[in-house]
Coordinates of C-alpha atoms in Angstrom, one line a residue:
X68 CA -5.2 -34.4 -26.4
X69 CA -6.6 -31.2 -25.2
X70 CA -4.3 -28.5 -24.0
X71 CA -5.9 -27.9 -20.3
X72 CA -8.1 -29.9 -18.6
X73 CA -10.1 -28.1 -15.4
X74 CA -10.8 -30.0 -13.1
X75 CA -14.1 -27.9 -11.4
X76 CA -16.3 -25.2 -12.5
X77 CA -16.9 -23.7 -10.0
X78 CA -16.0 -19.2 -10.2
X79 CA -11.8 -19.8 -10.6
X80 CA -12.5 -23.1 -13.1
X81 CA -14.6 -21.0 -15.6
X82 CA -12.9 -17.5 -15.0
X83 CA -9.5 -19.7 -15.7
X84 CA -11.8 -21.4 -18.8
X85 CA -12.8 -18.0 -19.9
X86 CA -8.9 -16.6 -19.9
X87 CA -7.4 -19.8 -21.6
X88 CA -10.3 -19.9 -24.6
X89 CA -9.4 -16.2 -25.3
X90 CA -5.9 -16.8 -25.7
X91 CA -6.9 -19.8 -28.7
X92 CA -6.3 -22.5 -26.0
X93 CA -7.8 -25.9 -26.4
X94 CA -9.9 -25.9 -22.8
X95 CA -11.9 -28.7 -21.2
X96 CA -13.7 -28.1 -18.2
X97 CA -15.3 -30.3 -16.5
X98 CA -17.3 -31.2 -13.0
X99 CA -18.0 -34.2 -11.1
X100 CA -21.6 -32.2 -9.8
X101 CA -24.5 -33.7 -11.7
X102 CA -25.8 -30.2 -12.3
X103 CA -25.4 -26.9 -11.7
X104 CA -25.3 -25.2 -8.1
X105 CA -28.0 -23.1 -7.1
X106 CA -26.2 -22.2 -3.6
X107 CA -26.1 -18.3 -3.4
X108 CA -22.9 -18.9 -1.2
X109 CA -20.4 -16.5 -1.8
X110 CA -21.5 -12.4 -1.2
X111 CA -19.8 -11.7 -4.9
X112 CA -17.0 -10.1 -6.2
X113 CA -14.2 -7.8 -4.6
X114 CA -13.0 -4.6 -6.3
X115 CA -10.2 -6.4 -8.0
X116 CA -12.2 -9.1 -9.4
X117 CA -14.4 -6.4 -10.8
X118 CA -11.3 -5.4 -13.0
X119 CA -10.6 -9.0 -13.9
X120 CA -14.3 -9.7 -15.1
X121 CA -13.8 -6.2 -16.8
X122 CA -10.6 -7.5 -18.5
X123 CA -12.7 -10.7 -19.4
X124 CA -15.7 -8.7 -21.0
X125 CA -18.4 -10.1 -18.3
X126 CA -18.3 -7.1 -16.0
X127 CA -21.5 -5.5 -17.3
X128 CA -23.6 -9.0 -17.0
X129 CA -22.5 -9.4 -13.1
X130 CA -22.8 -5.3 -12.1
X131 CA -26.7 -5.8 -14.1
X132 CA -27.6 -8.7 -12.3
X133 CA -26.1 -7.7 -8.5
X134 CA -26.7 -5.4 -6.9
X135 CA -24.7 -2.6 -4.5
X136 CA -22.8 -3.7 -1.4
X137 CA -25.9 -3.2 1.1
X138 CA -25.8 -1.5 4.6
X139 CA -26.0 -3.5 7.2
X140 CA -28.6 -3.4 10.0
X141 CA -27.8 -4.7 13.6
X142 CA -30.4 -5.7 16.2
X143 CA -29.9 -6.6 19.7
X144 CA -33.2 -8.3 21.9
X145 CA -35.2 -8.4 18.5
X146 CA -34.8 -4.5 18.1
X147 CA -32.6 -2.4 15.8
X148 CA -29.6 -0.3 17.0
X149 CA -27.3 0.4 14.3
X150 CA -26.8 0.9 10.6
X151 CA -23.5 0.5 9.4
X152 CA -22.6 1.5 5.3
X153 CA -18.9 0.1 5.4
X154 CA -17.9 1.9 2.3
X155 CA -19.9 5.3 3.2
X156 CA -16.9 7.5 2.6
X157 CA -15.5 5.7 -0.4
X158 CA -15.9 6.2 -4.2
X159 CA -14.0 5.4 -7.7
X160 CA -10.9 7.3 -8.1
X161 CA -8.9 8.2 -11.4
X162 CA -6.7 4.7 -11.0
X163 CA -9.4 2.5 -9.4
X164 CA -12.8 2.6 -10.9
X165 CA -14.1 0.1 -8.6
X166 CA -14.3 1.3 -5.0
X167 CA -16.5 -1.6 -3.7
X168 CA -17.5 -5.0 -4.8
X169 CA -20.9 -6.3 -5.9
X170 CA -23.6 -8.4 -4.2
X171 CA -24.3 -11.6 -6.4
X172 CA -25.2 -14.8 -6.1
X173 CA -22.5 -17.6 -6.6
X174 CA -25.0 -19.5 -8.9
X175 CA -25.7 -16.2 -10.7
X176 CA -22.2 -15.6 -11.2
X177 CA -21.6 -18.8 -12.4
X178 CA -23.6 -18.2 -15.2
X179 CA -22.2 -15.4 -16.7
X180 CA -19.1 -16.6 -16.6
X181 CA -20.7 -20.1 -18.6
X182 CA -22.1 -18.1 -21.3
X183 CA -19.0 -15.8 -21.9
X184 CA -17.2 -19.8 -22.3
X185 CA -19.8 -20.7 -24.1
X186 CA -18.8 -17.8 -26.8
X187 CA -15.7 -19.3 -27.3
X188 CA -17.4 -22.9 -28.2
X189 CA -16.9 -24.1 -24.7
X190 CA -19.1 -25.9 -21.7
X191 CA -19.0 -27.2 -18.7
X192 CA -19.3 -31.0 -18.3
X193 CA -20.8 -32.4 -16.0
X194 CA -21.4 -35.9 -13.6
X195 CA -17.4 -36.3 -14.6
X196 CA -15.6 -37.2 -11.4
X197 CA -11.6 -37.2 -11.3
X198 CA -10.1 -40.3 -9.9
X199 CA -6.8 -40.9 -10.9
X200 CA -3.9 -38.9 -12.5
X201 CA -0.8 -40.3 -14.5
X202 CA 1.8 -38.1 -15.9
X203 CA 4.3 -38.9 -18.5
X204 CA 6.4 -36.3 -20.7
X205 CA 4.0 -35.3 -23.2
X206 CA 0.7 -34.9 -20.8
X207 CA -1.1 -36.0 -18.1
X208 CA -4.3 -39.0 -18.4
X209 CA -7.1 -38.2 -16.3
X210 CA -9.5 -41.2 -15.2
X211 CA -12.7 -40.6 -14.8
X212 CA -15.5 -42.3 -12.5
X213 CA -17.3 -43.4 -15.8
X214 CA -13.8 -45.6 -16.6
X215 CA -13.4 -43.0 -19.5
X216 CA -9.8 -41.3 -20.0
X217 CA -8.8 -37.6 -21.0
X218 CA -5.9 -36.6 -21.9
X219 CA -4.2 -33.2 -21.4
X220 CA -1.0 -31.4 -21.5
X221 CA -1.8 -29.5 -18.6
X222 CA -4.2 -30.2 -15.7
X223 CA -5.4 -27.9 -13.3
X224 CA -7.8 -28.4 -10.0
X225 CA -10.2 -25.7 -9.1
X226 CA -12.3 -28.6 -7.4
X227 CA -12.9 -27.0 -4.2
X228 CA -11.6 -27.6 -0.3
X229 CA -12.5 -31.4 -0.7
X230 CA -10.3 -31.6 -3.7
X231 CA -9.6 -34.5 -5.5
X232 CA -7.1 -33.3 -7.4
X233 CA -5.2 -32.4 -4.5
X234 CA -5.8 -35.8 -2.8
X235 CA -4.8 -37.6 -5.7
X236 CA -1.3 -35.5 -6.2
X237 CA -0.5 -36.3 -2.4
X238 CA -0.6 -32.9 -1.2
X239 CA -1.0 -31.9 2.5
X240 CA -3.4 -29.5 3.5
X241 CA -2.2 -28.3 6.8
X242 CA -3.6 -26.1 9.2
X243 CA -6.7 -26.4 11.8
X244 CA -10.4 -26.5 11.6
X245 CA -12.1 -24.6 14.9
X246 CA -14.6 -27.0 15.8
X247 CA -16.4 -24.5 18.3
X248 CA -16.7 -21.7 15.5
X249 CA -19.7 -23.4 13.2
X250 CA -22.9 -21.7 11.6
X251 CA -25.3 -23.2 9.8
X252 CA -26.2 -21.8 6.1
X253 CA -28.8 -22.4 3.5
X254 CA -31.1 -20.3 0.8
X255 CA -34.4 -19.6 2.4
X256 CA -37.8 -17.9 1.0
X257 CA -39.5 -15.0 3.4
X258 CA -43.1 -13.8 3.2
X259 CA -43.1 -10.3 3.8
X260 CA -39.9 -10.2 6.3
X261 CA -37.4 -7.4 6.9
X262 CA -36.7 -4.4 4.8
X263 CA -34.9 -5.9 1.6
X264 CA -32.7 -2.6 1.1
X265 CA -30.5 -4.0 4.3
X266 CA -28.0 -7.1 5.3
X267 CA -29.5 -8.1 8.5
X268 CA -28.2 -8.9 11.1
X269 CA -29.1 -10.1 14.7
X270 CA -26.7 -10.6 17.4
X271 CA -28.3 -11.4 21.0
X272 CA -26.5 -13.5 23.7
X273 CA -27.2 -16.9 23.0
X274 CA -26.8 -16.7 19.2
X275 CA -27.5 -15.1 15.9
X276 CA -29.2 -15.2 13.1
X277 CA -27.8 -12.9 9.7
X278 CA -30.0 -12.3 6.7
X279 CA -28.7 -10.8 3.4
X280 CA -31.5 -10.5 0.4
X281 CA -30.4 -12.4 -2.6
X282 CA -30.6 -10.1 -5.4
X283 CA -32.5 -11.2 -8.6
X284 CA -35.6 -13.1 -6.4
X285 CA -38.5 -11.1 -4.8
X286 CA -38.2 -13.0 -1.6
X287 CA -35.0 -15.2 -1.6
X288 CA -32.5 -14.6 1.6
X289 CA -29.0 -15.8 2.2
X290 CA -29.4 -17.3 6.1
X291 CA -26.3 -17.8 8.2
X292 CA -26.8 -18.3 11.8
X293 CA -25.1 -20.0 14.5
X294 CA -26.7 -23.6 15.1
X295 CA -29.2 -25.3 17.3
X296 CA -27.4 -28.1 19.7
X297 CA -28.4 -31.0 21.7
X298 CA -28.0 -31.6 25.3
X299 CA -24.3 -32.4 25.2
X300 CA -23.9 -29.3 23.6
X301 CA -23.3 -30.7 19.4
X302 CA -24.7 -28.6 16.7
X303 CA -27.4 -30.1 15.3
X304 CA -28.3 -30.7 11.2
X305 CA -29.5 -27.9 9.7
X306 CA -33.0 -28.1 8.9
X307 CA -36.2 -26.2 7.8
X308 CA -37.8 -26.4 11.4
X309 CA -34.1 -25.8 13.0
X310 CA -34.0 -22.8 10.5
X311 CA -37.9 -21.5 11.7
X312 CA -36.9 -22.0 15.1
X313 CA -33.9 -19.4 14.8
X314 CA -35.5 -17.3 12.6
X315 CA -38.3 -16.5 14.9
X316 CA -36.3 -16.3 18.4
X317 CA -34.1 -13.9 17.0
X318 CA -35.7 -11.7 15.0
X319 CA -39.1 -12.0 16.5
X320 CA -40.9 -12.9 13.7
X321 CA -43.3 -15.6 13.1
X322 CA -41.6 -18.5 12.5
X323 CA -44.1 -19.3 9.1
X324 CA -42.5 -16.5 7.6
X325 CA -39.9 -18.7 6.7
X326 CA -41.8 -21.0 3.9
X327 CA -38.3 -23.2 2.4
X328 CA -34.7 -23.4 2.9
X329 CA -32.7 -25.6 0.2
X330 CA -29.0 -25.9 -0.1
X331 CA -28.4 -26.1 3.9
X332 CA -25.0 -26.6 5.0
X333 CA -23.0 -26.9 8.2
X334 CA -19.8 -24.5 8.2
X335 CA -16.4 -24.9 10.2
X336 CA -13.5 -22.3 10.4
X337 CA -10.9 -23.9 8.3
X338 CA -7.7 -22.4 7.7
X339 CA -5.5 -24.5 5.7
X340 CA -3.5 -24.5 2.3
X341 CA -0.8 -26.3 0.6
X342 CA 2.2 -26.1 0.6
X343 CA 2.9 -25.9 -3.3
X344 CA 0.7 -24.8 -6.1
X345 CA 1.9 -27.8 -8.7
X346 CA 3.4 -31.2 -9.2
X347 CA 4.8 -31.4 -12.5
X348 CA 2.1 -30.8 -15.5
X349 CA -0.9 -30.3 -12.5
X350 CA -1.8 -27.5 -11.0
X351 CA -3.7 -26.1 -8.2
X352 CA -6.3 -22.9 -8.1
X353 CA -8.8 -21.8 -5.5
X354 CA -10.2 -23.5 -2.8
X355 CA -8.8 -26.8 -3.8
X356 CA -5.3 -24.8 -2.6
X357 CA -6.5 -22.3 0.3
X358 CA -9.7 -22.4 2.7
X359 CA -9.6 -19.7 5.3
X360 CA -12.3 -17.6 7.3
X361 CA -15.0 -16.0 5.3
X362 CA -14.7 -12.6 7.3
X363 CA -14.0 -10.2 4.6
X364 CA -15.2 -12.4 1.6
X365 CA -12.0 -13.1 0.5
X366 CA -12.6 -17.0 -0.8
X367 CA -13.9 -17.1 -4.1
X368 CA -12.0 -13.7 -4.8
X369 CA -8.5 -15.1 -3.9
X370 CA -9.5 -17.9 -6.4
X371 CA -10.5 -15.7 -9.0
X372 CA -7.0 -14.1 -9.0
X373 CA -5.1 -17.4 -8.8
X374 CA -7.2 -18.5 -12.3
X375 CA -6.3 -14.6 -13.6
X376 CA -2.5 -15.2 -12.7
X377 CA -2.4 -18.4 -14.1
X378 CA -4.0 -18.5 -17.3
X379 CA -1.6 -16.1 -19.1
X380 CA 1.3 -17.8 -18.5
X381 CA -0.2 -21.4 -19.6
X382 CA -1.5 -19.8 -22.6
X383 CA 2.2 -18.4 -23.3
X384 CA 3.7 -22.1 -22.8
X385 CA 1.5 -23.9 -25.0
X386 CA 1.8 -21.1 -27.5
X387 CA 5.4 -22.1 -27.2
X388 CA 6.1 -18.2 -27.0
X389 CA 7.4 -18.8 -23.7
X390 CA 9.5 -21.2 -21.5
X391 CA 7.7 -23.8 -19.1
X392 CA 9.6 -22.0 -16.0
X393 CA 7.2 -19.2 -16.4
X394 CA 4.9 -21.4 -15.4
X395 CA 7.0 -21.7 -11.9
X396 CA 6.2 -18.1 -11.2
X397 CA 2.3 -18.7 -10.5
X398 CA 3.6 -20.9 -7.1
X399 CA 6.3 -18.0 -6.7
X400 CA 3.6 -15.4 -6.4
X401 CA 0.6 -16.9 -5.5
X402 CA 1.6 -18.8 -2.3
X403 CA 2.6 -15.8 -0.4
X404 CA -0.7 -14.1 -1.4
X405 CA -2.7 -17.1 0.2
X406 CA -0.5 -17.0 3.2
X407 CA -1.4 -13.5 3.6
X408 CA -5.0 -14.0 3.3
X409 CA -5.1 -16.5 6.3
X410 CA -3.6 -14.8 8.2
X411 CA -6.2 -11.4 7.2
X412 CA -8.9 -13.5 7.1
X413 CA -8.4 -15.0 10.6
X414 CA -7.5 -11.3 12.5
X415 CA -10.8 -10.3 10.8
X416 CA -12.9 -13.1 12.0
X417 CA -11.1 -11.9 15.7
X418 CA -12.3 -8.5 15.0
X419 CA -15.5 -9.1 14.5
X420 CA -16.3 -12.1 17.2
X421 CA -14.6 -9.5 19.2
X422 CA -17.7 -6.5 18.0
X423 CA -20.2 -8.4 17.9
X424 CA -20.3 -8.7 21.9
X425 CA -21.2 -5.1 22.2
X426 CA -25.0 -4.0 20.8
X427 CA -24.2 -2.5 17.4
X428 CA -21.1 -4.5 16.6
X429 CA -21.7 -6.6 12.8
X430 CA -19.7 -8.1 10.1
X431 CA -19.0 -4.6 8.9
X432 CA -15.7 -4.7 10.8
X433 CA -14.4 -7.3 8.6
X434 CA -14.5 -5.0 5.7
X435 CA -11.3 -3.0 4.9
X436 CA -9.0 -1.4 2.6
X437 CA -7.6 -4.1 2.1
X438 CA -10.6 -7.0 1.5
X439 CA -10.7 -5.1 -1.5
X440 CA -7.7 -6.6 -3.1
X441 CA -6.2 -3.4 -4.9
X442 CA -3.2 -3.4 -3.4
X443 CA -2.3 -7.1 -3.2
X444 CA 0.8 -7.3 -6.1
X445 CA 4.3 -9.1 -6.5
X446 CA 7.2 -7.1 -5.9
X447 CA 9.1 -10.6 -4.6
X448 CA 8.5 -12.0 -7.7
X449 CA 11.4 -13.2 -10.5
X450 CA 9.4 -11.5 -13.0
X451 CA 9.4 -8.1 -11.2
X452 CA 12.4 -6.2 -13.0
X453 CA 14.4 -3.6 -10.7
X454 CA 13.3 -0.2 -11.1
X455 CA 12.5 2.9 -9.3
X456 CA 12.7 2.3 -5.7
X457 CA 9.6 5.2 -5.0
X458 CA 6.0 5.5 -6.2
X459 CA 4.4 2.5 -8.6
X460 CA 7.1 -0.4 -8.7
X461 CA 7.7 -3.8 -10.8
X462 CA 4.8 -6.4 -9.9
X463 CA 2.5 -3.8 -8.2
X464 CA -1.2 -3.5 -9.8
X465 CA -1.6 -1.7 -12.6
X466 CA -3.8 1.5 -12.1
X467 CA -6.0 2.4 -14.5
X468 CA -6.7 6.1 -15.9
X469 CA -9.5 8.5 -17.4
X470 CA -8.0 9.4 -21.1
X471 CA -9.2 10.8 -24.5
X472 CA -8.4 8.7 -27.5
X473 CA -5.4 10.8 -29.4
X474 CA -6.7 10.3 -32.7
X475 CA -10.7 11.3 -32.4
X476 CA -10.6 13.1 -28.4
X477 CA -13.2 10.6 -27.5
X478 CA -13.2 9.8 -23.8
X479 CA -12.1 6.5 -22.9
X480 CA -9.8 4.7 -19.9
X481 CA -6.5 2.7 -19.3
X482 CA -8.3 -0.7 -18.8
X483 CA -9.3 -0.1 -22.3
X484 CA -6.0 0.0 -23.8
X485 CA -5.0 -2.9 -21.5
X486 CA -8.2 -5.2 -22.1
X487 CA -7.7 -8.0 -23.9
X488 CA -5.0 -10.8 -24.0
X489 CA -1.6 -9.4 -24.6
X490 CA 1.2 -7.7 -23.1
X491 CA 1.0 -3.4 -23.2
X492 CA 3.8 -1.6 -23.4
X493 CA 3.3 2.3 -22.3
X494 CA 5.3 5.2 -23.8
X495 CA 4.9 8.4 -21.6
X496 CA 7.1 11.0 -23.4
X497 CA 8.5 11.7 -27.1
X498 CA 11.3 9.6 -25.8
X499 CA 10.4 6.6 -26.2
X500 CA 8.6 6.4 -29.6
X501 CA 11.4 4.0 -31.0
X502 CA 11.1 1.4 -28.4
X503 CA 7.4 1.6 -29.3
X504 CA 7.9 0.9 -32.7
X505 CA 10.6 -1.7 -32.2
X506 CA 8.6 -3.3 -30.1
X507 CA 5.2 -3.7 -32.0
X508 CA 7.5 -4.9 -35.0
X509 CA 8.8 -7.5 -32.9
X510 CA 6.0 -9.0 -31.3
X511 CA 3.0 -8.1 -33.2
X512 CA -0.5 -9.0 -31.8
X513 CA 1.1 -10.4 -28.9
X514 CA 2.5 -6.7 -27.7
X515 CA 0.2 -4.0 -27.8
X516 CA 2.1 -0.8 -27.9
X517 CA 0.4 3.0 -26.5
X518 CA 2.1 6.2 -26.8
X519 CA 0.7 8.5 -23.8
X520 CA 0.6 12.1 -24.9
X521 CA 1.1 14.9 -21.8
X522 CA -1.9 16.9 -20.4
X523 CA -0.6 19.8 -23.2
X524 CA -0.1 17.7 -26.2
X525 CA -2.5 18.6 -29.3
X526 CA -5.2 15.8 -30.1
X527 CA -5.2 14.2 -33.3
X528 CA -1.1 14.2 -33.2
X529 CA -1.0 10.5 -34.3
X530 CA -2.8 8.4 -36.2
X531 CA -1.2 5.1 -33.9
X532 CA -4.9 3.0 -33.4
X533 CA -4.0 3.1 -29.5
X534 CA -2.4 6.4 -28.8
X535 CA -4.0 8.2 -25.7
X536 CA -4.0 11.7 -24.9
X537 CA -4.0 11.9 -20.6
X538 CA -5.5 15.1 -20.9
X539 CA -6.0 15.8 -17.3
X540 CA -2.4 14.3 -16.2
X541 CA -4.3 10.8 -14.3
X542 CA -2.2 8.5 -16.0
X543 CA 1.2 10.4 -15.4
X544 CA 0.2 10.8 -11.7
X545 CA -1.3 7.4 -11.1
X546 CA 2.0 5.5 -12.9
X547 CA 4.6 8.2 -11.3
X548 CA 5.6 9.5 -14.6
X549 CA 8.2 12.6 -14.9
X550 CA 10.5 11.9 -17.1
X551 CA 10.2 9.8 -20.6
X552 CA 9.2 6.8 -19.1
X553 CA 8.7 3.3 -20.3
X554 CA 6.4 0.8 -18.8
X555 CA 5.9 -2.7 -19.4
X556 CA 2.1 -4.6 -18.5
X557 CA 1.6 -7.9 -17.9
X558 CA -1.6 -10.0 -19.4
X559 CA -2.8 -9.7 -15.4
X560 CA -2.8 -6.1 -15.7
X561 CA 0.5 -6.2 -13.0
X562 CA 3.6 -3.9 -13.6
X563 CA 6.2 -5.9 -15.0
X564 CA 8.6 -3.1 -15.8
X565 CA 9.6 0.6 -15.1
X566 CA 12.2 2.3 -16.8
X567 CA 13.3 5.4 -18.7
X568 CA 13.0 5.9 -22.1
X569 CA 17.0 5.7 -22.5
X570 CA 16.5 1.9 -21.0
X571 CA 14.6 1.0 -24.4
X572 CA 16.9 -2.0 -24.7
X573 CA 16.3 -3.0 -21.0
X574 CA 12.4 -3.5 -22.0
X575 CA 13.0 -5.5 -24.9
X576 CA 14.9 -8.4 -23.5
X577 CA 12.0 -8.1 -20.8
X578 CA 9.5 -8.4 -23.9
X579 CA 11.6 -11.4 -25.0
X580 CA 11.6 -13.3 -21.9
X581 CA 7.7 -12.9 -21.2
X582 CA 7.5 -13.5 -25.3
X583 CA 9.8 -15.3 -27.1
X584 CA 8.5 -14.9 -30.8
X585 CA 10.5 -11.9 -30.5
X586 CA 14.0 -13.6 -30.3
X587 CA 13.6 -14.3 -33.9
X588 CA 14.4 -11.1 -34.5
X589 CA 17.7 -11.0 -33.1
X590 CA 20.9 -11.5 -34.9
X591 CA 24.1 -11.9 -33.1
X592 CA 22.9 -10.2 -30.3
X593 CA 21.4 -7.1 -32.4
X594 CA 17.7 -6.6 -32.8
X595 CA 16.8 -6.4 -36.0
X596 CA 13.8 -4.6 -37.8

């Protein structure tokens, strides 16, 4: 019996994959596709996915083989009247080092995140197609297509909007599909063609046509446009002629420019999601759980961070270092985030139907502060503790910081310190030095402890393998740090706990709940060691 068994590899079934065979978990992924996707799809990862593929060690491989969000340029009657840069007037700051996502191929993607599994011993299979689930005490049996069985302790679909998974668990998935709002979609080869530096985009009266380069190919584009339809007014198939035909009346090109389109697909405005995350020992990730409009690029992101929530807390539970109702926080806190993106998703899709009526409008006004995902946390969460009711709060993002190691002065950052799969525990002041220590005894490799010396402090103070000298004051000012000051980091790089260094006691029965091992060392209600 395997541990987990994902059902789906799709971007949140490998980046859960990745997460769980970190943590030592027994992982089996598996996908009912004969082979691999090639489908560009998706425009790439949000700013806050950046940081999880940071926090999973793959963020170099995707920023090397994307490329830059790209401006975008908008024609009207075949000529251009508008460039739009969405995140002209942004840039990385102290506590966010990502101020934009990256522009990257689904399939592309998909790799990276199959070799960093394959690193941990793991792979994808594939041509293995879920059709029934039973669930006893101990597990859950999987049937497969083949008539083979696998069996799991946990099982978790990340097998898209069409899931079986879902189906099979009974699970509605209520909302409303806009039958008038459709666009055709496929991967396409240009000769020669538009300047490659820009995401195209054509909007005329009676239709468009949208072009974003695919970066890694010389001539490979990402084609959206809205579709051709018969006389009673039904879209038609996409097709390679349908997608000449559109090519050239819009953008006034010959229509042999266009050479092959592969991977064509019809898309509706869907917006629907379940009503629960899990049923018993199966859970539910991604689109299998949520399917909204793809103004702002939201999809495969929100999935990302429903596989990052997750895979922590299954990882804890198998470990036995923590009680199964942890596991009833990822429904607790990931619902309400899915809620909220429908209901972004949908007012940016208004927006920009709404823009793109006027020469100049594009799909620019879908992007804003928040499509980037940094400020999406869980402050209604059971696992946020009380604290401080102003500045950085209990389930909010953690922010990351520039620092100099304490030890050797060498630059290095936050995300550094909180990289890797265990809880971090922060010790801003003198203060809180015993907590520190008490805690690291505790809950060893599990805990990772940092003492955060002041702007003034000398380097070199400590010889602690994670102390961190925030020499230009970043860190105090990004966590809102006067005082001696405690704070307490989740796995997901989330806030779980502010408090002062006198409430050292308050963070270790936090510790303990999170991480049991820890309760070990308690003896008649006094922590010992």
């Amino acid at each position: 019996m395997t541990d987990v068994l994902i059902v789906g590899a799709g971007p949140t079934g490998l980046t859960l994959a990745c997460d769980l065979a970190r943590r030592g978990v027994a992982v089996r992924i598996v996908d009912r596709s004969p082979e691999f996707p090639r489908s560009s799809r998706s425009k790439g990862p949000n700013a806050r996915s950046l940081e999880v593929l940071e926090d999973l060690g793959v963020v170099d491989a995707v920023l090397a083989a994307g490329s830059a969000p790209l401006p975008m340029r908008k024609y009207r009657d075949g000529l251009p009247v508008a460039d739009a840069d969405p995140y002209a007037d942004s840039s990385p700051t102290p506590d966010a080092p990502y101020d934009r996502g990256r522009l990257i191929a689904q399939w592309r993607l998909e790799e990276v995140l199959r070799d960093r599994l394959a690193g941990y011993g793991g792979r994808v299979e594939l041509g293995a197609e879920v059709v029934g689930l039973t669930e006893d005490g101990a597990g859950v049996t999987v049937d497969l297509a083949d008539g083979s069985r696998a069996a799991a302790r946990y099982v978790v679909g990340c097998d898209g909007a069409h899931s079986s998974v879902r189906k099979l668990l009974g699970i509605p998935f209520d909302g409303e599909t806009d039958e008038e709002q459709v666009m055709v979609c496929g991967d396409v080869e240009i000769t020669g063609g538009p300047d490659r530096g820009f995401w195209h985009q054509w909007f005329d009266e009676d239709g468009a046509v949208m072009l974003c380069p695919i970066p890694g190919t010389r001539s490979g584009w990402w084609f959206q446009s809205g579709p051709e339809r018969d006389a009673e007014g039904r879209p038609a198939a996409p097709s390679l002629e349908g997608f000449r035909r559109l090519f050239a009346r819009h953008t006034r090109l010959p229509a042999g420019d266009l050479t092959r389109a592969t991977l064509l697909s019809t898309y509706r405005v869907n917006v629907r999601m379940v009503d629960r995350y899990r049923v018993g020992r199966v859970f539910l990730a991604g689109d299998a759980a949520h399917v909204h409009a793809i103004a702002g690029g939201l999809g495969m992101n929100t999935g990302i961070q429903d596989a990052y929530n997750l895979g922590w807390k299954l990882a804890q539970v198998v470990a036995g270092r923590a009680e199964p109702g942890l596991l009833d926080t990822y429904e607790e806190e990931r619902l309400p985030v899915a809620a909220w993106t429908l209901e972004l998703t949908s007012d940016r899709l208004r927006a920009t139907l709404a823009a793109i009526r006027e020469p100049g409008g594009g799909l620019d006004t879908a992007i804003t502060t928040e499509t980037a995902g940094l400020d999406r946390g869980y402050r209604w969460s059971s696992l946020a503790a009380p604290g401080p009711g102003d500045g950085l709060r209990s389930g909010d993002r953690a922010p990351d910081a520039p620092c100099r190691e304490a030890v050797t002065g060498a630059p290095t950052r936050l995300f550094h310190v909180l990289a890797g799969p265990h809880i971090t525990v922060l010790g801003f002041g003198a203060g809180t030095e015993r907590t520190l220590r008490e805690a690291a005894a505790s809950h060893r490799d599990t805990v990772r402890t940092c003492r955060v010396y002041g702007p003034g402090a000398p380097e070199g103070e400590t010889a602690a393998p994670y102390a961190l000298h925030d020499h230009e004051g970043h860190a105090r000012a990004a966590y809102g740090v006067g005082a001696d000051t405690l704070v307490v980091i989740r796995p997901d790089n989330h806030v779980g706990l502010v408090a002062g260094a006198e409430d050292g006691s308050a963070v270790l029965r936090y510790l303990d709940g999170l991480d049991r091992v820890g309760v070990a060392c308690m003896v008649d209600g006094t922590r010992k060691g």
